[in-house]
mmCIF file of C-alpha atoms and ligand atoms in Angstrom:
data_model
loop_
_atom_site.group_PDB
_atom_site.id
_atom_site.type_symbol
_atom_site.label_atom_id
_atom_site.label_comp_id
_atom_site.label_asym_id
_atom_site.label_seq_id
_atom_site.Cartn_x
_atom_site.Cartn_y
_atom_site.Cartn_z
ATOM 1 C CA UNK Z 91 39.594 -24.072 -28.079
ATOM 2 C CA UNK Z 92 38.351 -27.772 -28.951
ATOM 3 C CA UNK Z 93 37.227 -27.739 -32.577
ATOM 4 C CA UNK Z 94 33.783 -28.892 -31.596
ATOM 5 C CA UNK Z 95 32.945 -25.449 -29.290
ATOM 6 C CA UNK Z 96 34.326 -23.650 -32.223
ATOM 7 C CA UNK Z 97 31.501 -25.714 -34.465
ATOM 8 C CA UNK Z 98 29.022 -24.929 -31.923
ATOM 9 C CA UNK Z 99 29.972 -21.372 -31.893
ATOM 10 C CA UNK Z 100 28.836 -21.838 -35.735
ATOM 11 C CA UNK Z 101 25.923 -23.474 -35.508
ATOM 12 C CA UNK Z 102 24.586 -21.346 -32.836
ATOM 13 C CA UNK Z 103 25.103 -18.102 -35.341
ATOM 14 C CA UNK Z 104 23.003 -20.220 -38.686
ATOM 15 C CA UNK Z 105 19.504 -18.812 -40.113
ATOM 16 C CA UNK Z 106 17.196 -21.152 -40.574
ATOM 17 C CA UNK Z 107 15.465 -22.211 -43.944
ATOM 18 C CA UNK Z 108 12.449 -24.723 -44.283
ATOM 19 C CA UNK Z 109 14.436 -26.496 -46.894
ATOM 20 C CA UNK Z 110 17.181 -27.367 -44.753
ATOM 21 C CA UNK Z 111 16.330 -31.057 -43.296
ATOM 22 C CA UNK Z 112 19.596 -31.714 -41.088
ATOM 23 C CA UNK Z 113 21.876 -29.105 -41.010
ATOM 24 C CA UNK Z 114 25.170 -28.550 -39.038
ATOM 25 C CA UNK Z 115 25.710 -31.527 -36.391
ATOM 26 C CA UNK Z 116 25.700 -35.065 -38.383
ATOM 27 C CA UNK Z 117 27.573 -36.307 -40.492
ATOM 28 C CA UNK Z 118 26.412 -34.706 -43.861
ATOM 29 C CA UNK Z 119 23.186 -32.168 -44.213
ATOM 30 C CA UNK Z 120 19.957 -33.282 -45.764
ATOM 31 C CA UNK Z 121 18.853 -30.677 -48.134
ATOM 32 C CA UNK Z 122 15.514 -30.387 -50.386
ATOM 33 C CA UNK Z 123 15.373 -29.249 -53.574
ATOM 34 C CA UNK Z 124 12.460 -27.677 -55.027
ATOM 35 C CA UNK Z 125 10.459 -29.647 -57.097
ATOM 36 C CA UNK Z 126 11.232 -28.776 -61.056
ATOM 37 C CA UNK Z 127 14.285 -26.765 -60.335
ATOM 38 C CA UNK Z 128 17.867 -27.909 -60.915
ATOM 39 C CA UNK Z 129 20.647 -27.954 -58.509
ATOM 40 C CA UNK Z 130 23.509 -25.510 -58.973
ATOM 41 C CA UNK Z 131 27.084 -26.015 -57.377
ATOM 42 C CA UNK Z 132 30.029 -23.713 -56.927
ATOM 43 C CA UNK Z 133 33.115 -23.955 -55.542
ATOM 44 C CA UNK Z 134 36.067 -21.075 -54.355
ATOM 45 C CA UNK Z 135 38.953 -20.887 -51.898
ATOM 46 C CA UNK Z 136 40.539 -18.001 -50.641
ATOM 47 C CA UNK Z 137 44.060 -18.030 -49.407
ATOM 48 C CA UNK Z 138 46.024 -15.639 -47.659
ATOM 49 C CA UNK Z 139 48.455 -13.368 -49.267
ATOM 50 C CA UNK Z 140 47.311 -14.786 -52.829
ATOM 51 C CA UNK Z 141 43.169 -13.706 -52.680
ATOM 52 C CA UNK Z 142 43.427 -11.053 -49.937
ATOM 53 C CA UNK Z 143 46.049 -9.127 -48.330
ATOM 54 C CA UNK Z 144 47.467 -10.713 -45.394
ATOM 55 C CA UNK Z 145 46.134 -7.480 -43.261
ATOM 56 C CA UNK Z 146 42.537 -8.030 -44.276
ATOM 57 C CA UNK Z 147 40.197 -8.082 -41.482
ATOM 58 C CA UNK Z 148 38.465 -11.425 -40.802
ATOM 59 C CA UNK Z 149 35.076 -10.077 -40.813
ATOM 60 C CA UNK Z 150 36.099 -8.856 -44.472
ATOM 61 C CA UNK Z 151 37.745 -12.094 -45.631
ATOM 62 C CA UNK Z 152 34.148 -13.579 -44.167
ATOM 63 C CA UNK Z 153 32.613 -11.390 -46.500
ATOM 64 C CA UNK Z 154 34.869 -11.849 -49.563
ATOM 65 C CA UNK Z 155 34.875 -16.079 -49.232
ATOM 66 C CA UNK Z 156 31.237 -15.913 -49.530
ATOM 67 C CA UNK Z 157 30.503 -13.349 -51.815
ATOM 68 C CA UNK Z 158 33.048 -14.262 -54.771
ATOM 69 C CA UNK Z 159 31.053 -18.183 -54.617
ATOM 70 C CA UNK Z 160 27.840 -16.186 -54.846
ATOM 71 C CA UNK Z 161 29.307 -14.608 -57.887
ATOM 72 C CA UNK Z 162 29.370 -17.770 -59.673
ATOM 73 C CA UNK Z 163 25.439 -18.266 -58.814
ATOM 74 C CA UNK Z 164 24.736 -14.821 -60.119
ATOM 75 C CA UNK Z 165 26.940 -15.529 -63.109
ATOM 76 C CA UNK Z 166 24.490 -19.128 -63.494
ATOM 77 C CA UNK Z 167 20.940 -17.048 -62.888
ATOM 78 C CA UNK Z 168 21.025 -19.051 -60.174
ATOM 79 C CA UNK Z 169 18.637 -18.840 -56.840
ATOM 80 C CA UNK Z 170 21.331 -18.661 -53.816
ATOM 81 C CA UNK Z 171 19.907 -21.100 -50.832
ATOM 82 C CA UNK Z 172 22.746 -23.396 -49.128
ATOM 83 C CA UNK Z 173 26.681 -23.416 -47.725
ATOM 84 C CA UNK Z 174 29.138 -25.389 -46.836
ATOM 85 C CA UNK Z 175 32.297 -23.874 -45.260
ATOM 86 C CA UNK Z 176 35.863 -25.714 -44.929
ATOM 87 C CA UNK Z 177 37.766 -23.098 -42.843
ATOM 88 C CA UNK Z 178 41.957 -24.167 -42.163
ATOM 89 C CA UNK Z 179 43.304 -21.965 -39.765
ATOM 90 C CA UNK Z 180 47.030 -21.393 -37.784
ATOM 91 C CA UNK Z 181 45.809 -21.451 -34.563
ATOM 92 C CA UNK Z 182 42.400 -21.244 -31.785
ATOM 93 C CA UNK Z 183 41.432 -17.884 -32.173
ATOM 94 C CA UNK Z 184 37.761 -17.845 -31.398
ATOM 95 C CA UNK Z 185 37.886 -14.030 -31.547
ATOM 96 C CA UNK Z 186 38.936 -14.409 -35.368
ATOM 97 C CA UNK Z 187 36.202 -16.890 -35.824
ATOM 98 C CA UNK Z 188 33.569 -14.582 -34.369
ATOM 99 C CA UNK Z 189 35.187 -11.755 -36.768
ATOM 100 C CA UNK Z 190 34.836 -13.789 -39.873
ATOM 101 C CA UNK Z 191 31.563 -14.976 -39.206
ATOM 102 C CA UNK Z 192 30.245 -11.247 -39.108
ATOM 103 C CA UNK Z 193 31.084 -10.885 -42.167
ATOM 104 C CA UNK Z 194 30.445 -14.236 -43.764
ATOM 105 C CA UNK Z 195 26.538 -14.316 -41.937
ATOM 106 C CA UNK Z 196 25.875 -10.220 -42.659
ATOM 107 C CA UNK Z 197 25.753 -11.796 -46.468
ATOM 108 C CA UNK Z 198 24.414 -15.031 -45.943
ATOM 109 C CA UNK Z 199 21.336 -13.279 -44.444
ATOM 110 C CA UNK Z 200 21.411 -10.836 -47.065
ATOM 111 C CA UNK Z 201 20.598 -13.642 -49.724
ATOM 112 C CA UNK Z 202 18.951 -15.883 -47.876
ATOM 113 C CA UNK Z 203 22.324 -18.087 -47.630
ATOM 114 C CA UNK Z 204 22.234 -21.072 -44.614
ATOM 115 C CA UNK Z 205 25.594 -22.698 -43.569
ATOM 116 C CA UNK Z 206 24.635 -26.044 -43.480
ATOM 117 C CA UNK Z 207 28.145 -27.785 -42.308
ATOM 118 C CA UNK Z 208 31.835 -27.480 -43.373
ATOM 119 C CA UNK Z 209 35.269 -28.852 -41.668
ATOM 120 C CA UNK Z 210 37.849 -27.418 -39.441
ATOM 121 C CA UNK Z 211 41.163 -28.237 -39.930
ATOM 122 C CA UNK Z 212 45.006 -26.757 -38.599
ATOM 123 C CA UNK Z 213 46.738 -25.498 -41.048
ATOM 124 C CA UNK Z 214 47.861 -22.537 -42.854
ATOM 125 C CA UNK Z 215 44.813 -19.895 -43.236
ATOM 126 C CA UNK Z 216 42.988 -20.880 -46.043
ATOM 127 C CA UNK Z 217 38.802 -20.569 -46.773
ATOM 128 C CA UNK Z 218 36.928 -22.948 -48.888
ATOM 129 C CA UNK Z 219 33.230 -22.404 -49.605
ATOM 130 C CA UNK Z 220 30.746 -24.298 -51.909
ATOM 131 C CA UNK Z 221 27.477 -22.274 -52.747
ATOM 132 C CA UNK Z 222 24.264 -24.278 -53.429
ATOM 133 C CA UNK Z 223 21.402 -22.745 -55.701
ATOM 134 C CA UNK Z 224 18.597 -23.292 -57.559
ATOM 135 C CA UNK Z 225 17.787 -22.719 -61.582
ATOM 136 C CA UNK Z 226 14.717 -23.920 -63.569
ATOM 137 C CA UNK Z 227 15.672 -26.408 -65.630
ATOM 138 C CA UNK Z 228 16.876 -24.448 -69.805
ATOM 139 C CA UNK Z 229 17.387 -20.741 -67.787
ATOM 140 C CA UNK Z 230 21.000 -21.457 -66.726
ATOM 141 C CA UNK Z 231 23.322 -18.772 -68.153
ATOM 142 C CA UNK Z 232 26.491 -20.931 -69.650
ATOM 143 C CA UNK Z 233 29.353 -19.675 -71.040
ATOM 144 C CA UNK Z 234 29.170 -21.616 -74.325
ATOM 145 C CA UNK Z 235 25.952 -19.886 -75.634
ATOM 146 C CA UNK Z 236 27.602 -16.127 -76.804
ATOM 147 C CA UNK Z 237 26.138 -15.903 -80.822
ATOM 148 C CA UNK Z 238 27.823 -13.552 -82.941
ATOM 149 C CA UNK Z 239 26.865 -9.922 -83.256
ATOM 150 C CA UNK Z 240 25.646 -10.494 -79.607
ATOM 151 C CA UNK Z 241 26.059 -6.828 -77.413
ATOM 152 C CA UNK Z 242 28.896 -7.518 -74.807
ATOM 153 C CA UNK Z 243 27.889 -6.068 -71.829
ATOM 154 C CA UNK Z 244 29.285 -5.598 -67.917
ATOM 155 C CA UNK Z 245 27.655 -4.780 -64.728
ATOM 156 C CA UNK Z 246 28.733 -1.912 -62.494
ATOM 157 C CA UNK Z 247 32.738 -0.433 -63.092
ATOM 158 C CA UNK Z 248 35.577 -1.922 -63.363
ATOM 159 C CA UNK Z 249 39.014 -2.082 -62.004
ATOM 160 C CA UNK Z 250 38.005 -0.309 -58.699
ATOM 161 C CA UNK Z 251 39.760 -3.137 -56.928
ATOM 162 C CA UNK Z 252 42.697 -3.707 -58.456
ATOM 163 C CA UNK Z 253 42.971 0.091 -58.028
ATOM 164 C CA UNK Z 254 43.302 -0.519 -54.699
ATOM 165 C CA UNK Z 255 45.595 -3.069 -54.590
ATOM 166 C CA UNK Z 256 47.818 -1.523 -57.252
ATOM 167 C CA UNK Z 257 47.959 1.364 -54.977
ATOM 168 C CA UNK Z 258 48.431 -0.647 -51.880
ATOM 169 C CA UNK Z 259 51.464 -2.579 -53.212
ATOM 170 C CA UNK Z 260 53.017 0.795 -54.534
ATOM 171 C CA UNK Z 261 54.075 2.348 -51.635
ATOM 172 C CA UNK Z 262 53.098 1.452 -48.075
ATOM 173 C CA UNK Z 263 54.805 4.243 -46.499
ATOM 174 C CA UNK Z 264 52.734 6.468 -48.460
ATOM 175 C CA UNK Z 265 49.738 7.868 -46.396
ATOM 176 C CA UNK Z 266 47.530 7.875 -49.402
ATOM 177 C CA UNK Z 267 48.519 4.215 -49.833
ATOM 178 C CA UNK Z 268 48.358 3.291 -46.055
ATOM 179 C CA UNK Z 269 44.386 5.160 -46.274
ATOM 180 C CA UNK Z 270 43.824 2.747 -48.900
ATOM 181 C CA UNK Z 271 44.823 -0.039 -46.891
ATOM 182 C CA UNK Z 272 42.234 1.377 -43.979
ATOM 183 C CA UNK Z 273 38.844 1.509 -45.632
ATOM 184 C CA UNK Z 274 37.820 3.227 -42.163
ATOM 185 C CA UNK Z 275 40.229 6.275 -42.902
ATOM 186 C CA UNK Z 276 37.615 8.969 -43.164
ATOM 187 C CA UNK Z 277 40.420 11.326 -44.731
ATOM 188 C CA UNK Z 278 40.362 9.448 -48.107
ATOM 189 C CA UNK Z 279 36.958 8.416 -48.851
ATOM 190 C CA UNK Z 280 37.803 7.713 -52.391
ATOM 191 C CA UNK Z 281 40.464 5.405 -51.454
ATOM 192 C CA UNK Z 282 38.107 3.766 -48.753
ATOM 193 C CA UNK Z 283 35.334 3.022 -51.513
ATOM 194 C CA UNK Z 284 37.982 1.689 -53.602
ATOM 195 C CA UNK Z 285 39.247 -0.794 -50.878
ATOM 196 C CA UNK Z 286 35.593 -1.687 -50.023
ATOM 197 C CA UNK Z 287 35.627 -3.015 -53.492
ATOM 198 C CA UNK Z 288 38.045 -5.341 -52.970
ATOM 199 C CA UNK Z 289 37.469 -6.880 -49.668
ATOM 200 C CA UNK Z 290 33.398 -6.930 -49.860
ATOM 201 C CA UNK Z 291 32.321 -7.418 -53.240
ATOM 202 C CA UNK Z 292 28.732 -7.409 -54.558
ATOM 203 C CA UNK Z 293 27.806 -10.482 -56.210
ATOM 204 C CA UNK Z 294 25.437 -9.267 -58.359
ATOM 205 C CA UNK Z 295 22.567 -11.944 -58.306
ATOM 206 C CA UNK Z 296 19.492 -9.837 -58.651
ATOM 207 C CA UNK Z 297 21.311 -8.843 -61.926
ATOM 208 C CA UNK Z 298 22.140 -12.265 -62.670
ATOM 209 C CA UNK Z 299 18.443 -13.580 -61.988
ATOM 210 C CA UNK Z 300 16.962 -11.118 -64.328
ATOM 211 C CA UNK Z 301 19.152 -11.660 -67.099
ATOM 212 C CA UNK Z 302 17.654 -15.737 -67.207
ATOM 213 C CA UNK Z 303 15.902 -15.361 -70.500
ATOM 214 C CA UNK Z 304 17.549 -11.981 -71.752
ATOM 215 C CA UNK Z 305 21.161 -13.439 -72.340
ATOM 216 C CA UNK Z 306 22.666 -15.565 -74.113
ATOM 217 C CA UNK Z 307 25.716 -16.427 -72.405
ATOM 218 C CA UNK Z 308 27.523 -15.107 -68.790
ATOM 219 C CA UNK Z 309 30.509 -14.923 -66.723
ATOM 220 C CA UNK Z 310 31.755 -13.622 -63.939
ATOM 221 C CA UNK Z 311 34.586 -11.128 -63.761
ATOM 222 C CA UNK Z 312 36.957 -12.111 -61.098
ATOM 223 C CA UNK Z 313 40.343 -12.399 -62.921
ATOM 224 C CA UNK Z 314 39.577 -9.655 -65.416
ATOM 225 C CA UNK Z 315 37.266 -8.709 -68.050
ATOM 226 C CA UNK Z 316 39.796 -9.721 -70.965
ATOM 227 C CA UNK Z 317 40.816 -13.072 -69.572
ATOM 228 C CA UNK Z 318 36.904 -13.580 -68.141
ATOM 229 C CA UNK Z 319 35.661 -12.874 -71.816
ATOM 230 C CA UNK Z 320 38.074 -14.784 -73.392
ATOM 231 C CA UNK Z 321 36.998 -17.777 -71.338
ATOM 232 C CA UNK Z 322 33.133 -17.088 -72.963
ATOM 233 C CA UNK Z 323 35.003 -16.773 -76.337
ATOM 234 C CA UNK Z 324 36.886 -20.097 -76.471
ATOM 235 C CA UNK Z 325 33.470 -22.266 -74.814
ATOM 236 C CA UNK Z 326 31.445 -20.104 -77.832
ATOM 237 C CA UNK Z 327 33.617 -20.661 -80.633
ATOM 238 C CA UNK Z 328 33.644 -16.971 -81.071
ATOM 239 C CA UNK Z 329 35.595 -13.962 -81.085
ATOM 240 C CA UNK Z 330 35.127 -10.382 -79.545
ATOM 241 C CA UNK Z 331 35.523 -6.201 -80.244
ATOM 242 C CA UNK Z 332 35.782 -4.461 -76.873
ATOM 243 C CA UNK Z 333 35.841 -0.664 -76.750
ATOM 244 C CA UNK Z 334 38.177 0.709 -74.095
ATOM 245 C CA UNK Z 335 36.215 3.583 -73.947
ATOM 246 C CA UNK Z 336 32.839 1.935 -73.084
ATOM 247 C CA UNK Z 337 34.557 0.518 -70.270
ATOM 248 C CA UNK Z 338 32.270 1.866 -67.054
ATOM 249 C CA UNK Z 339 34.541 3.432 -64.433
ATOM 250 C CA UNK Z 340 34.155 4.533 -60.918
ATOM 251 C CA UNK Z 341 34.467 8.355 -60.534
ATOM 252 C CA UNK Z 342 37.129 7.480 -57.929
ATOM 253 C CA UNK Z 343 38.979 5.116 -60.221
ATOM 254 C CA UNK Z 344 38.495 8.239 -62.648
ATOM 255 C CA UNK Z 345 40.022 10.411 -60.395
ATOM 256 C CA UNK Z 346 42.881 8.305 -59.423
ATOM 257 C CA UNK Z 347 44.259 7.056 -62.303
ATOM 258 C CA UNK Z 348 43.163 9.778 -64.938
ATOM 259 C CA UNK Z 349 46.149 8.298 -67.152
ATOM 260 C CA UNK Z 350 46.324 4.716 -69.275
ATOM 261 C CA UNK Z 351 47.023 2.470 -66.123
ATOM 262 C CA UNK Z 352 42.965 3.114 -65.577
ATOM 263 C CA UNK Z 353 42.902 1.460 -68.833
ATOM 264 C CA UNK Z 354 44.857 -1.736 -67.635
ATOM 265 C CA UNK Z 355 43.707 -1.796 -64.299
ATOM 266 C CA UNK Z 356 39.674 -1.950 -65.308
ATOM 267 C CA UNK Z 357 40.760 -4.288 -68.890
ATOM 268 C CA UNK Z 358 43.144 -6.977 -67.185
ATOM 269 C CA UNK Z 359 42.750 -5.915 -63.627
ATOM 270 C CA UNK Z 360 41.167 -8.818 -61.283
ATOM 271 C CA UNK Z 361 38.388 -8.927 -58.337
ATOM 272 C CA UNK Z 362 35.856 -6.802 -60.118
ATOM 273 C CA UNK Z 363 32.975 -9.707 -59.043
ATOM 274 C CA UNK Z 364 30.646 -7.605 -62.135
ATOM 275 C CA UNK Z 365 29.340 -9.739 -64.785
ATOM 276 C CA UNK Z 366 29.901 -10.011 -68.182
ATOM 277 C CA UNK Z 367 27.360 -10.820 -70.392
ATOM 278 C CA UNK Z 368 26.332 -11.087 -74.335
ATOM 279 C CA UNK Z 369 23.223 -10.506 -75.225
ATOM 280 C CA UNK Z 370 21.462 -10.096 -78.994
ATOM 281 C CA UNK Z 371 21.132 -6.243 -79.909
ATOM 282 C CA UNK Z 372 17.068 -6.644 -80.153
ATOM 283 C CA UNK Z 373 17.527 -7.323 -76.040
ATOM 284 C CA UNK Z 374 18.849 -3.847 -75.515
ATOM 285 C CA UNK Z 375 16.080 -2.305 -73.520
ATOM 286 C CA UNK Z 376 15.568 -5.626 -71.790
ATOM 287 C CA UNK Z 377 18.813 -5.099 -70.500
ATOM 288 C CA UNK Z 378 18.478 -1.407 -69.733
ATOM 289 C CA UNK Z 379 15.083 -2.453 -68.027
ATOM 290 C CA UNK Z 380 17.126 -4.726 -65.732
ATOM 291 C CA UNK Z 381 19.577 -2.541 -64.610
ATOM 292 C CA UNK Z 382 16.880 0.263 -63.728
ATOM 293 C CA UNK Z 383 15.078 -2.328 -61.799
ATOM 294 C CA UNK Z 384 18.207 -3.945 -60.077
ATOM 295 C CA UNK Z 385 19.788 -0.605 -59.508
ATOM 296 C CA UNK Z 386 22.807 -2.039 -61.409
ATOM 297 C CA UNK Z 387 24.218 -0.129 -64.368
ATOM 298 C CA UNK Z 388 24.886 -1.866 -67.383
ATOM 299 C CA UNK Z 389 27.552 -0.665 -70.042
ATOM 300 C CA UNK Z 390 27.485 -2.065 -73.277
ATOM 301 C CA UNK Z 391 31.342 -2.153 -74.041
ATOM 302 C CA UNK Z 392 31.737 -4.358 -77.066
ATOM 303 C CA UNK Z 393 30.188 -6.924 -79.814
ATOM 304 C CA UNK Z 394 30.427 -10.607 -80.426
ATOM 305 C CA UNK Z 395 32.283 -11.680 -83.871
ATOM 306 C CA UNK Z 396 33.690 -14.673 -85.715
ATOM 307 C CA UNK Z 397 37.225 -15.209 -84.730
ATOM 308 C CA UNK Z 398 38.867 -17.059 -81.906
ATOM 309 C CA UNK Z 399 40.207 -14.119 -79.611
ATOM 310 C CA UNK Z 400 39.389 -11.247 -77.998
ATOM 311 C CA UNK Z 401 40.612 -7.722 -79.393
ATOM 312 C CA UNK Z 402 40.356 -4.163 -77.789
ATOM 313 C CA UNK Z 403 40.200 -0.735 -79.379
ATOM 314 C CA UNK Z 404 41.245 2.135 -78.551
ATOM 315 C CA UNK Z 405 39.111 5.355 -78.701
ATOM 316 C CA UNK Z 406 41.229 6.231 -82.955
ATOM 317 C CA UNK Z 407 40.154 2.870 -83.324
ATOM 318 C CA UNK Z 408 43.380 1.360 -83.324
ATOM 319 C CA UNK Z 409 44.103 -1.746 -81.612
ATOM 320 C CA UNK Z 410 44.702 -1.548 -77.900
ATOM 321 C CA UNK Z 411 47.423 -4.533 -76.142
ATOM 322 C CA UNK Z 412 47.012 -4.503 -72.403
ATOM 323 C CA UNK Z 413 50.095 -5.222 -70.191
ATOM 324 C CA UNK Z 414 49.106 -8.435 -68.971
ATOM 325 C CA UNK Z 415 45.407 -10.539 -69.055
ATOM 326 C CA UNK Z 416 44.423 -11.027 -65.926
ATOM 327 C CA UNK Z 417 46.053 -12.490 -62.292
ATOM 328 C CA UNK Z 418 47.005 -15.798 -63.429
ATOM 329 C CA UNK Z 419 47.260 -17.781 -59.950
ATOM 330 C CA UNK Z 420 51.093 -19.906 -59.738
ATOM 331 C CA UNK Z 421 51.818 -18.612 -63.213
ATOM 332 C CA UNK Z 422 54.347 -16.394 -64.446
ATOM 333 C CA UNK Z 423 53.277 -12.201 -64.507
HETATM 334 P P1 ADP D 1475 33.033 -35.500 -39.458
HETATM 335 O O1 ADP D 1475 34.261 -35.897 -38.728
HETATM 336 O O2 ADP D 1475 31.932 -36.477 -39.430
HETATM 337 O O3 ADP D 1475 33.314 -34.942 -40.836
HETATM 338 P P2 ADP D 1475 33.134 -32.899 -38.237
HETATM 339 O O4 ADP D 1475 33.554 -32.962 -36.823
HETATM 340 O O5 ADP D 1475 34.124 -32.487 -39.280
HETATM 341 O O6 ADP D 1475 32.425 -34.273 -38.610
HETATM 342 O O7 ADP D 1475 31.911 -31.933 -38.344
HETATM 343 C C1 ADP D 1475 30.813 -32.038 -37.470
HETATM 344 C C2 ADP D 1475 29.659 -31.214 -38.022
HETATM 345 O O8 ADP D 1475 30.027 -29.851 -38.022
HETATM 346 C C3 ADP D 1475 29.305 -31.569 -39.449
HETATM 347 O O9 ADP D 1475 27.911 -31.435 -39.592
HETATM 348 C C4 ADP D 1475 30.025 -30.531 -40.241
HETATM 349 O O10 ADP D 1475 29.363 -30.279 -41.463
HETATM 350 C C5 ADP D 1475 29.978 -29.327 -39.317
HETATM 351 N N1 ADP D 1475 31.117 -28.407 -39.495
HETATM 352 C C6 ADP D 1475 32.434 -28.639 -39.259
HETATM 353 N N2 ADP D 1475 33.186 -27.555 -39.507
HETATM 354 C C7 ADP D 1475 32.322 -26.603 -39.936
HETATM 355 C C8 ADP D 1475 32.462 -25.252 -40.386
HETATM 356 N N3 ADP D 1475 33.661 -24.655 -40.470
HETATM 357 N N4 ADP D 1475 31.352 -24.599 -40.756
HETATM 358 C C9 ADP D 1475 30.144 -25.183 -40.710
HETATM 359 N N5 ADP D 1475 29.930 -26.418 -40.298
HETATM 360 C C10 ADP D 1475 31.004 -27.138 -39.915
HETATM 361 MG MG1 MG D 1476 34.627 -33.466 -41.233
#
């Protein structure tokens, strides 16, 4: 299939937004911003076999390509409202392209998202997406604003998805594992919810745009909380106290790994897609007020200090080393 039918086969699919002036079909969009508001950019790719599992269904990896760029926006406060998608791909498979757009569109619409252009190329499967949003100009959350003696705080559980993979990459002739690896497998529910985890994420920008005002400083979580937090650390020119215990978990992850490696998997484990945010300790029922109205728990797991790095403790109180820090992409484990 010509690349242009496949573009049409886009375009056709698009919502429309009043603020879109040209959208797919020239030779760049023409976009309006709001007056007062500043723009907000992200960028993410997604390759094969490195972001997602090379079995992942395209109307997941649709999903997932979108959703962890939203992340960023939620991470930012930011107002989700424009796309671009550069999708590389082995072959003309317009059946795959209809597959990933279910999934890429079923979240776009849930946010509000248009496509407004992209490229096609040939070439080994690979997904590139910038997000566009909006942010009055001050209410940005930035990493370099944690104070200390700020609350640490993080959105929904952790580790659910690298609980999945971990499980996944154990064993694949295990039928516990290969349940895992079929979210539709209505004989291991807890599995499936675990796997949903990973291949559909929630950014969590409701969360994010209620925070504008609350927090000081925010981050994503997508290659673990340690790493993640260590990144707000070094911008802040602060340190942090995380308590393993406070760590929220999924009652599957619970149930899965009762033992340490539920430790590791929700301190250093990657795709989690929560947030991570400080906040000062007189904002506590601000942020309890938030997640009641967003629907999204928030766990206060830790405390902002002086210092330069990020320490854990353990439930005696003694310090707590994790195996590794996070997925560190063409770096040694
Ligand atoms: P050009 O050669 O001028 O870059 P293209 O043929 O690459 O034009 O793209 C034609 C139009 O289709 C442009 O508006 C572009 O943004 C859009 N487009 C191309 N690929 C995609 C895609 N994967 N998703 C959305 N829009 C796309
Ligand atoms: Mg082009």
């Amino acid at each position: 299939m010509p690349e242009f039918d496949l573009i049409d086969r886009i375009r056709a699919r698009v919502l429309q937004r009043d603020d879109v002036v040209l959208g797919i079909g020239d030779d760049a969009a023409l976009l309006q911003v709001p007056a007062g508001r500043q723009l907000v950019v992200a960028m993410d790719t997604l390759n094969a076999g490195v972001h997602f599992p090379h079995a992942t269904a395209p109307a997941d990896i649709g999903w997932k390509a979108l959703a962890v760029n939203l992340s960023d926006l939620a991470a930012m406060a930011a107002e989700p409202a424009w796309c671009t998608l550069s999708l590389s791909l082995p072959g003309d498979d317009p059946a795959w392209v209809d597959a990933f757009l279910d999934g890429f569109l079923a979240l776009a619409a849930q946010h509000r998202v248009t496509l407004v252009g992209g490229d096609t190329t040939r070439g080994p499967l690979s997904i590139s997406v910038t997000v566009h949003g909006f942010v009055e100009p001050g209410r940005a959350l930035r990493r370099a604003a944690a104070c200390v003696d700020d609350d640490i705080w993080v959105s929904g559980t952790l580790g659910d998805a690298a609980g999945a993979l971990a499980r996944m990459s154990v064993d694949a002739s295990d039928p516990v594992a290969r349940a895992a690896a079929n979210p539709h497998d209505p004989a291991h529910s807890g599995w499936a919810r675990l796997r949903l985890r990973l291949d559909r994420p929630t950014p969590r920008i409701a969360t994010g745009l209620a925070l504008a005002g609350i927090a000081n400083a925010a981050i994503d979580i997508s290659d673990g909380l340690l790493a993640d937090l260590g990144h707000v650390c070094a911008a802040s020119g602060v340190g942090a106290q995380v308590h393993l215990d406070a760590l929220p978990a999924s009652s599957e992850l619970r149930a899965f790994f009762p033992d340490a490696r539920r430790h590791a998997l929700q301190a250093s484990g990657g795709d989690d897609y929560e947030l991570c945010f400080t906040a000062p300790a007189a904002a506590r029922n601000a942020v309890e007020q938030v997640a009641i109205a967003t629907g999204v728990p928030c766990a206060r797991v830790g405390r902002i200090v002086t210092g330069t790095h990020v320490q854990v403790l353990a439930g005696d109180g003694a310090s707590w080393t994790p195996p590794r820090t996070g997925y560190v992409h063409f770096g040694s484990q």
